[in-house]
MMTF fields as JSON, N, C-alpha, C and O atoms, coordinates in Angstrom:
{
  "mmtfVersion": "1.0.0",
  "mmtfProducer": "UNKNOWN",
  "numBonds": 327,
  "numAtoms": 328,
  "numGroups": 82,
  "numChains": 1,
  "numModels": 1,
  "chainsPerModel": [1],
  "groupsPerChain": [82],
  "chainIdList": ["A"],
  "bondAtomList": [4, 2, 8, 6, 12, 10, 16, 14, 20, 18, 24, 22, 28, 26, 32, 30, 36, 34, 40, 38, 44, 42, 48, 46, 52, 50, 56, 54, 60, 58, 64, 62, 68, 66, 72, 70, 76, 74, 80, 78, 84, 82, 88, 86, 92, 90, 96, 94, 100, 98, 104, 102, 108, 106, 112, 110, 116, 114, 120, 118, 124, 122, 128, 126, 132, 130, 136, 134, 140, 138, 144, 142, 148, 146, 152, 150, 156, 154, 160, 158, 164, 162, 168, 166, 172, 170, 176, 174, 180, 178, 184, 182, 188, 186, 192, 190, 196, 194, 200, 198, 204, 202, 208, 206, 212, 210, 216, 214, 220, 218, 224, 222, 228, 226, 232, 230, 236, 234, 240, 238, 244, 242, 248, 246, 252, 250, 256, 254, 260, 258, 264, 262, 268, 266, 272, 270, 276, 274, 280, 278, 284, 282, 288, 286, 292, 290, 296, 294, 300, 298, 304, 302, 308, 306, 312, 310, 316, 314, 320, 318, 324, 322],
  "bondOrderList": [1, 1, 1, 1, 1, 1, 1, 1, 1, 1, 1, 1, 1, 1, 1, 1, 1, 1, 1, 1, 1, 1, 1, 1, 1, 1, 1, 1, 1, 1, 1, 1, 1, 1, 1, 1, 1, 1, 1, 1, 1, 1, 1, 1, 1, 1, 1, 1, 1, 1, 1, 1, 1, 1, 1, 1, 1, 1, 1, 1, 1, 1, 1, 1, 1, 1, 1, 1, 1, 1, 1, 1, 1, 1, 1, 1, 1, 1, 1, 1, 1],
  "groupList": [{"groupName": "TYR", "atomNameList": ["N", "CA", "C", "O"], "elementList": ["N", "C", "C", "O"], "formalChargeList": [0, 0, 0, 0], "bondAtomList": [1, 0, 2, 1, 3, 2], "bondOrderList": [1, 1, 2], "singleLetterCode": "Y", "chemCompType": "L-PEPTIDE LINKING"}, {"groupName": "VAL", "atomNameList": ["N", "CA", "C", "O"], "elementList": ["N", "C", "C", "O"], "formalChargeList": [0, 0, 0, 0], "bondAtomList": [1, 0, 2, 1, 3, 2], "bondOrderList": [1, 1, 2], "singleLetterCode": "V", "chemCompType": "L-PEPTIDE LINKING"}, {"groupName": "LEU", "atomNameList": ["N", "CA", "C", "O"], "elementList": ["N", "C", "C", "O"], "formalChargeList": [0, 0, 0, 0], "bondAtomList": [1, 0, 2, 1, 3, 2], "bondOrderList": [1, 1, 2], "singleLetterCode": "L", "chemCompType": "L-PEPTIDE LINKING"}, {"groupName": "ASN", "atomNameList": ["N", "CA", "C", "O"], "elementList": ["N", "C", "C", "O"], "formalChargeList": [0, 0, 0, 0], "bondAtomList": [1, 0, 2, 1, 3, 2], "bondOrderList": [1, 1, 2], "singleLetterCode": "N", "chemCompType": "L-PEPTIDE LINKING"}, {"groupName": "THR", "atomNameList": ["N", "CA", "C", "O"], "elementList": ["N", "C", "C", "O"], "formalChargeList": [0, 0, 0, 0], "bondAtomList": [1, 0, 2, 1, 3, 2], "bondOrderList": [1, 1, 2], "singleLetterCode": "T", "chemCompType": "L-PEPTIDE LINKING"}, {"groupName": "GLU", "atomNameList": ["N", "CA", "C", "O"], "elementList": ["N", "C", "C", "O"], "formalChargeList": [0, 0, 0, 0], "bondAtomList": [1, 0, 2, 1, 3, 2], "bondOrderList": [1, 1, 2], "singleLetterCode": "E", "chemCompType": "L-PEPTIDE LINKING"}, {"groupName": "ILE", "atomNameList": ["N", "CA", "C", "O"], "elementList": ["N", "C", "C", "O"], "formalChargeList": [0, 0, 0, 0], "bondAtomList": [1, 0, 2, 1, 3, 2], "bondOrderList": [1, 1, 2], "singleLetterCode": "I", "chemCompType": "L-PEPTIDE LINKING"}, {"groupName": "GLY", "atomNameList": ["N", "CA", "C", "O"], "elementList": ["N", "C", "C", "O"], "formalChargeList": [0, 0, 0, 0], "bondAtomList": [1, 0, 2, 1, 3, 2], "bondOrderList": [1, 1, 2], "singleLetterCode": "G", "chemCompType": "PEPTIDE LINKING"}, {"groupName": "ALA", "atomNameList": ["N", "CA", "C", "O"], "elementList": ["N", "C", "C", "O"], "formalChargeList": [0, 0, 0, 0], "bondAtomList": [1, 0, 2, 1, 3, 2], "bondOrderList": [1, 1, 2], "singleLetterCode": "A", "chemCompType": "L-PEPTIDE LINKING"}, {"groupName": "ASP", "atomNameList": ["N", "CA", "C", "O"], "elementList": ["N", "C", "C", "O"], "formalChargeList": [0, 0, 0, 0], "bondAtomList": [1, 0, 2, 1, 3, 2], "bondOrderList": [1, 1, 2], "singleLetterCode": "D", "chemCompType": "L-PEPTIDE LINKING"}, {"groupName": "PHE", "atomNameList": ["N", "CA", "C", "O"], "elementList": ["N", "C", "C", "O"], "formalChargeList": [0, 0, 0, 0], "bondAtomList": [1, 0, 2, 1, 3, 2], "bondOrderList": [1, 1, 2], "singleLetterCode": "F", "chemCompType": "L-PEPTIDE LINKING"}, {"groupName": "SER", "atomNameList": ["N", "CA", "C", "O"], "elementList": ["N", "C", "C", "O"], "formalChargeList": [0, 0, 0, 0], "bondAtomList": [1, 0, 2, 1, 3, 2], "bondOrderList": [1, 1, 2], "singleLetterCode": "S", "chemCompType": "L-PEPTIDE LINKING"}, {"groupName": "PRO", "atomNameList": ["N", "CA", "C", "O"], "elementList": ["N", "C", "C", "O"], "formalChargeList": [0, 0, 0, 0], "bondAtomList": [1, 0, 2, 1, 3, 2], "bondOrderList": [1, 1, 2], "singleLetterCode": "P", "chemCompType": "L-PEPTIDE LINKING"}, {"groupName": "ARG", "atomNameList": ["N", "CA", "C", "O"], "elementList": ["N", "C", "C", "O"], "formalChargeList": [0, 0, 0, 0], "bondAtomList": [1, 0, 2, 1, 3, 2], "bondOrderList": [1, 1, 2], "singleLetterCode": "R", "chemCompType": "L-PEPTIDE LINKING"}, {"groupName": "LYS", "atomNameList": ["N", "CA", "C", "O"], "elementList": ["N", "C", "C", "O"], "formalChargeList": [0, 0, 0, 0], "bondAtomList": [1, 0, 2, 1, 3, 2], "bondOrderList": [1, 1, 2], "singleLetterCode": "K", "chemCompType": "L-PEPTIDE LINKING"}, {"groupName": "HIS", "atomNameList": ["N", "CA", "C", "O"], "elementList": ["N", "C", "C", "O"], "formalChargeList": [0, 0, 0, 0], "bondAtomList": [1, 0, 2, 1, 3, 2], "bondOrderList": [1, 1, 2], "singleLetterCode": "H", "chemCompType": "L-PEPTIDE LINKING"}, {"groupName": "GLN", "atomNameList": ["N", "CA", "C", "O"], "elementList": ["N", "C", "C", "O"], "formalChargeList": [0, 0, 0, 0], "bondAtomList": [1, 0, 2, 1, 3, 2], "bondOrderList": [1, 1, 2], "singleLetterCode": "Q", "chemCompType": "L-PEPTIDE LINKING"}],
  "groupTypeList": [0, 1, 1, 2, 3, 1, 4, 2, 5, 4, 6, 7, 8, 9, 3, 5, 5, 10, 8, 4, 11, 2, 2, 12, 13, 1, 13, 3, 8, 10, 6, 4, 9, 2, 3, 7, 0, 10, 8, 8, 1, 11, 1, 5, 9, 13, 6, 2, 1, 14, 8, 6, 14, 13, 13, 2, 15, 6, 6, 8, 3, 13, 4, 2, 7, 12, 7, 1, 1, 15, 9, 1, 2, 6, 16, 3, 8, 10, 14, 16, 13, 14],
  "groupIdList": [1, 2, 3, 4, 5, 6, 7, 8, 9, 10, 11, 12, 13, 14, 15, 16, 17, 18, 19, 20, 21, 22, 23, 24, 25, 26, 27, 28, 29, 30, 31, 32, 33, 34, 35, 36, 37, 38, 39, 40, 41, 42, 43, 44, 45, 46, 47, 48, 49, 50, 51, 52, 53, 54, 55, 56, 57, 58, 59, 60, 61, 62, 63, 64, 65, 66, 67, 68, 69, 70, 71, 72, 73, 74, 75, 76, 77, 78, 79, 80, 81, 82],
  "secStructList": [7, 3, 3, 3, 3, 3, 3, 3, 3, 3, 1, 1, 2, 2, 2, 2, 2, 2, 2, 2, 2, 6, 2, 2, 2, 2, 2, 2, 2, 2, 2, 2, 2, 2, 2, 2, 2, 2, 2, 2, 1, 7, 6, 6, 1, 7, 7, 7, 2, 2, 2, 2, 2, 2, 2, 2, 2, 2, 2, 2, 2, 2, 2, 2, 7, 6, 6, 1, 3, 3, 3, 3, 3, 3, 3, 3, 3, 3, 3, 7, 7, 7],
  "xCoordList": [0.824, 0.0, 0.866, 2.059, 0.269, 0.967, 0.214, -1.015, 0.97, 0.385, 0.959, 2.176, 0.085, 0.492, -0.385, -1.606, 0.219, -0.534, -0.438, 0.648, -1.573, -1.604, -2.38, -3.466, -1.794, -2.452, -2.516, -1.519, -3.688, -3.843, -3.719, -4.41, -2.844, -2.641, -3.4, -3.174, -4.302, -5.072, -4.753, -4.233, -5.07, -4.903, -6.291, -7.026, -6.631, -7.927, -8.973, -8.982, -9.843, -10.906, -11.903, -12.42, -12.176, -13.126, -12.623, -13.381, -11.337, -10.755, -10.715, -10.955, -10.414, -10.378, -11.767, -11.91, -12.764, -14.138, -14.594, -15.237, -14.259, -14.622, -13.94, -14.582, -12.631, -11.888, -12.428, -12.541, -12.756, -13.295, -14.642, -14.932, -15.457, -16.786, -16.694, -17.588, -15.63, -15.46, -14.399, -13.929, -14.022, -12.965, -13.251, -12.323, -14.468, -14.705, -14.396, -13.853, -14.739, -14.458, -12.948, -12.436, -12.245, -10.788, -10.126, -9.24, -10.546, -9.979, -10.179, -9.256, -11.359, -11.631, -10.727, -10.202, -10.547, -9.671, -8.225, -7.532, -7.767, -6.406, -6.22, -5.243, -7.165, -7.044, -7.078, -6.317, -7.945, -8.026, -6.71, -6.209, -6.151, -4.896, -3.741, -2.948, -3.645, -2.526, -2.614, -1.584, -3.818, -3.971, -3.338, -2.624, -3.602, -2.99, -1.486, -0.741, -1.043, 0.394, 1.149, 2.152, 0.675, 1.392, 1.248, 2.073, 0.236, 0.109, 1.181, 1.572, 1.654, 2.634, 4.08, 4.978, 4.329, 5.706, 5.98, 5.072, 7.232, 7.644, 7.556, 7.742, 7.275, 7.226, 8.6, 8.705, 9.633, 11.007, 11.393, 12.307, 10.705, 11.024, 10.66, 9.688, 11.46, 11.13, 10.054, 9.85, 9.376, 8.324, 8.961, 9.783, 8.587, 9.092, 8.129, 7.155, 8.427, 7.517, 7.277, 6.148, 8.328, 8.159, 7.2, 6.368, 7.318, 6.442, 5.001, 4.078, 4.803, 3.456, 2.857, 1.686, 3.662, 3.2, 2.729, 1.684, 3.504, 3.152, 1.849, 0.983, 1.716, 0.498, -0.724, -1.756, -0.6, -1.733, -2.127, -3.308, -1.143, -1.446, -2.233, -3.173, -1.841, -2.558, -3.99, -4.932, -4.149, -5.477, -6.338, -7.523, -5.744, -6.486, -6.955, -8.089, -6.092, -6.479, -7.593, -8.481, -7.559, -8.619, -9.944, -11.011, -9.855, -11.065, -11.691, -12.909, -10.855, -11.353, -11.289, -11.94, -10.508, -10.295, -8.934, -8.433, -8.345, -7.025, -7.049, -7.997, -5.999, -5.839, -6.445, -6.225, -7.201, -7.8, -6.756, -6.632, -5.999, -4.944, -3.616, -3.194, -2.965, -1.669, -0.543, 0.384, -0.61, 0.445, -0.124, -1.133, 0.536, 0.198, 1.374, 2.505, 1.1, 2.145, 1.979, 0.881, 3.073, 3.041, 3.946, 5.114, 3.375, 4.118, 3.968, 2.961, 4.948, 4.877, 4.56, 3.617, 5.326, 5.161, 5.79, 6.99, 4.982, 5.433, 4.851, 3.657, 5.701, 5.279, 5.634, 6.793, 4.638, 4.829, 4.896, 4.036, 5.918, 5.986, 5.069, 4.83, 4.557, 3.658, 4.436, 3.851],
  "yCoordList": [-1.18, 0.0, 1.241, 1.177, 2.357, 3.636, 4.648, 4.707, 5.44, 6.511, 7.83, 8.006, 8.75, 10.092, 11.093, 10.94, 12.093, 13.227, 14.339, 14.844, 14.712, 15.69, 16.92, 16.816, 18.096, 19.37, 20.157, 20.286, 20.679, 21.534, 22.985, 23.427, 23.712, 25.124, 25.958, 25.846, 26.794, 27.674, 29.124, 29.415, 30.007, 31.434, 32.056, 32.003, 32.639, 33.306, 32.424, 31.204, 33.072, 32.371, 31.714, 30.637, 32.341, 31.761, 30.434, 29.47, 30.385, 29.149, 28.073, 26.899, 28.471, 27.506, 26.909, 25.699, 27.748, 27.284, 26.373, 25.349, 26.751, 25.945, 24.58, 23.554, 24.567, 23.306, 22.426, 21.211, 23.024, 22.269, 21.648, 20.519, 22.382, 21.864, 20.665, 19.819, 20.581, 19.476, 18.476, 17.672, 18.516, 17.65, 16.158, 15.427, 15.665, 14.239, 13.853, 12.778, 14.721, 14.461, 14.476, 13.646, 15.422, 15.518, 14.284, 13.689, 13.901, 12.731, 11.483, 10.682, 11.31, 10.162, 10.169, 9.127, 11.337, 11.447, 11.119, 10.447, 11.584, 11.286, 9.783, 9.2, 9.162, 7.73, 6.902, 5.945, 7.259, 6.547, 6.635, 5.626, 7.834, 8.018, 7.307, 6.624, 7.464, 6.86, 5.341, 4.668, 4.79, 3.346, 2.804, 1.802, 3.466, 3.073, 3.278, 2.448, 4.383, 4.691, 3.638, 3.101, 3.338, 2.397, 0.959, 0.117, 0.655, -0.683, -0.909, -2.046, 0.178, 0.075, 0.116, -0.251, 0.553, 0.622, -0.547, -1.079, -0.933, -2.049, -1.687, -0.53, -2.674, -2.472, -2.053, -1.36, -2.474, -2.168, -0.719, -0.182, -0.088, 1.294, 2.237, 2.021, 3.284, 4.29, 5.216, 5.296, 5.906, 6.833, 8.089, 8.732, 8.432, 9.632, 10.779, 10.996, 11.499, 12.527, 13.621, 14.086, 14.034, 15.087, 14.654, 15.441, 13.401, 12.894, 12.813, 13.176, 12.342, 12.24, 13.633, 13.86, 14.553, 15.932, 16.541, 17.189, 16.327, 16.845, 16.202, 16.889, 14.878, 14.181, 14.723, 14.992, 14.881, 15.344, 16.774, 17.122, 17.603, 18.977, 18.982, 19.759, 18.116, 18.002, 17.52, 18.05, 16.521, 15.993, 17.058, 17.189, 17.818, 18.891, 19.93, 20.402, 20.289, 21.264, 20.731, 21.486, 19.442, 18.843, 18.801, 19.018, 18.522, 18.342, 19.676, 19.842, 20.617, 21.897, 23.039, 24.069, 22.853, 23.924, 24.562, 24.549, 25.112, 25.716, 26.943, 27.728, 27.094, 28.27, 28.18, 29.069, 27.13, 26.995, 26.527, 27.09, 25.49, 24.959, 25.56, 25.415, 26.235, 26.856, 25.841, 25.86, 24.947, 23.961, 22.758, 22.855, 21.624, 20.399, 20.077, 19.932, 19.965, 19.66, 18.21, 17.783, 17.462, 16.058, 15.904, 16.291, 15.331, 15.05, 13.583, 12.966, 13.026, 11.647, 10.642, 9.862, 10.642, 9.637, 8.334, 8.285, 7.286, 6.03, 4.885, 4.867, 3.921, 2.76, 1.5, 1.295, 0.661, -0.573, -1.742, -1.89, -2.568, -3.784, -4.834, -4.867, -5.69, -6.771, -7.871, -8.858],
  "zCoordList": [0.0, 0.0, 0.0, 0.296, -0.329, -0.42, 0.433, 0.413, 1.181, 1.983, 1.495, 1.444, 1.139, 0.729, 1.467, 1.512, 2.032, 2.567, 1.537, 1.252, 0.987, -0.102, 0.347, 0.918, 0.076, 0.344, -0.955, -1.666, -1.252, -2.431, -1.989, -1.071, -2.643, -2.335, -3.364, -4.569, -2.86, -3.733, -3.378, -2.301, -4.286, -4.029, -4.009, -4.995, -2.885, -2.748, -2.099, -2.262, -1.366, -0.638, -1.593, -1.294, -2.727, -3.683, -4.237, -4.333, -4.602, -5.115, -4.033, -4.311, -2.808, -1.705, -1.472, -1.303, -1.466, -1.249, -2.388, -2.154, -3.613, -4.782, -4.729, -4.953, -4.432, -4.354, -3.227, -3.389, -2.107, -0.975, -1.316, -0.917, -2.048, -2.406, -3.346, -3.353, -4.133, -5.077, -4.627, -5.432, -3.365, -2.855, -3.055, -3.4, -2.86, -3.135, -4.59, -4.848, -5.52, -6.937, -7.203, -7.955, -6.582, -6.743, -6.134, -6.748, -4.946, -4.274, -5.132, -5.275, -5.697, -6.564, -7.794, -8.187, -8.398, -9.57, -9.204, -9.968, -8.047, -7.585, -7.376, -7.845, -6.667, -6.37, -7.649, -7.789, -8.572, -9.847, -10.606, -11.104, -10.696, -11.422, -10.726, -11.375, -9.418, -8.689, -8.666, -8.641, -8.676, -8.74, -10.025, -9.996, -11.135, -12.401, -12.407, -12.928, -11.827, -11.778, -10.971, -11.441, -9.757, -8.902, -9.374, -9.019, -10.152, -10.733, -11.799, -12.061, -12.411, -13.495, -13.026, -13.784, -11.797, -11.305, -10.374, -9.735, -10.31, -9.471, -7.993, -7.614, -7.176, -5.727, -5.207, -4.196, -5.896, -5.484, -5.78, -5.155, -6.722, -7.088, -5.949, -5.225, -5.809, -4.801, -5.36, -6.571, -4.461, -4.875, -5.454, -4.8, -6.656, -7.309, -7.02, -7.741, -5.953, -5.459, -6.5, -6.658, -7.208, -8.222, -9.326, -9.777, -9.761, -10.822, -10.334, -11.063, -9.114, -8.562, -8.375, -8.678, -7.877, -7.678, -9.003, -9.062, -10.048, -11.37, -11.871, -12.412, -11.686, -12.102, -11.373, -11.988, -10.052, -9.261, -9.614, -9.575, -9.958, -10.363, -11.679, -11.848, -12.595, -13.869, -13.629, -14.217, -12.769, -12.455, -11.778, -12.085, -10.858, -10.18, -11.192, -11.116, -12.139, -13.17, -14.058, -14.453, -14.376, -15.194, -14.434, -15.007, -13.145, -12.343, -11.938, -12.002, -11.522, -10.998, -12.006, -11.829, -13.057, -14.024, -13.777, -12.652, -14.813, -14.671, -13.761, -13.782, -12.968, -12.131, -10.744, -9.921, -10.464, -9.135, -8.142, -7.054, -8.514, -7.648, -8.079, -9.227, -7.143, -7.412, -7.306, -8.117, -6.309, -6.098, -5.369, -4.67, -5.541, -4.823, -3.921, -4.384, -2.639, -1.664, -1.218, -0.862, -1.242, -0.816, 0.394, 0.378, 1.443, 2.664, 2.988, 2.638, 3.645, 4.144, 3.053, 3.192, 1.971, 0.924, 1.425, 1.691, 1.552, 2.118, 1.331, 1.029, 0.995, 0.221, 1.007, 1.368, 1.27, 2.019, 1.05, 0.182, 1.202, 0.382, 0.959, 2.167, 0.099, 0.557, 1.228, 1.674]
}
């Protein structure tokens, strides 16, 4: 399994409120994308935080629209071997 703590950084109260209102949709899009990503990489590979951050930013822009999310912050990236 993989544990990621993800924070979306927005600029302005309107963008924050909009992103919060659609958070279930964003979370679903993130999980769907990351499930495919981690299925394709080896368990032995380390987590490439920069690549995941870039992917999640693209997904956030697709889900919420461009300019809503300024940055994606990833903390505590952890991958457990089976």
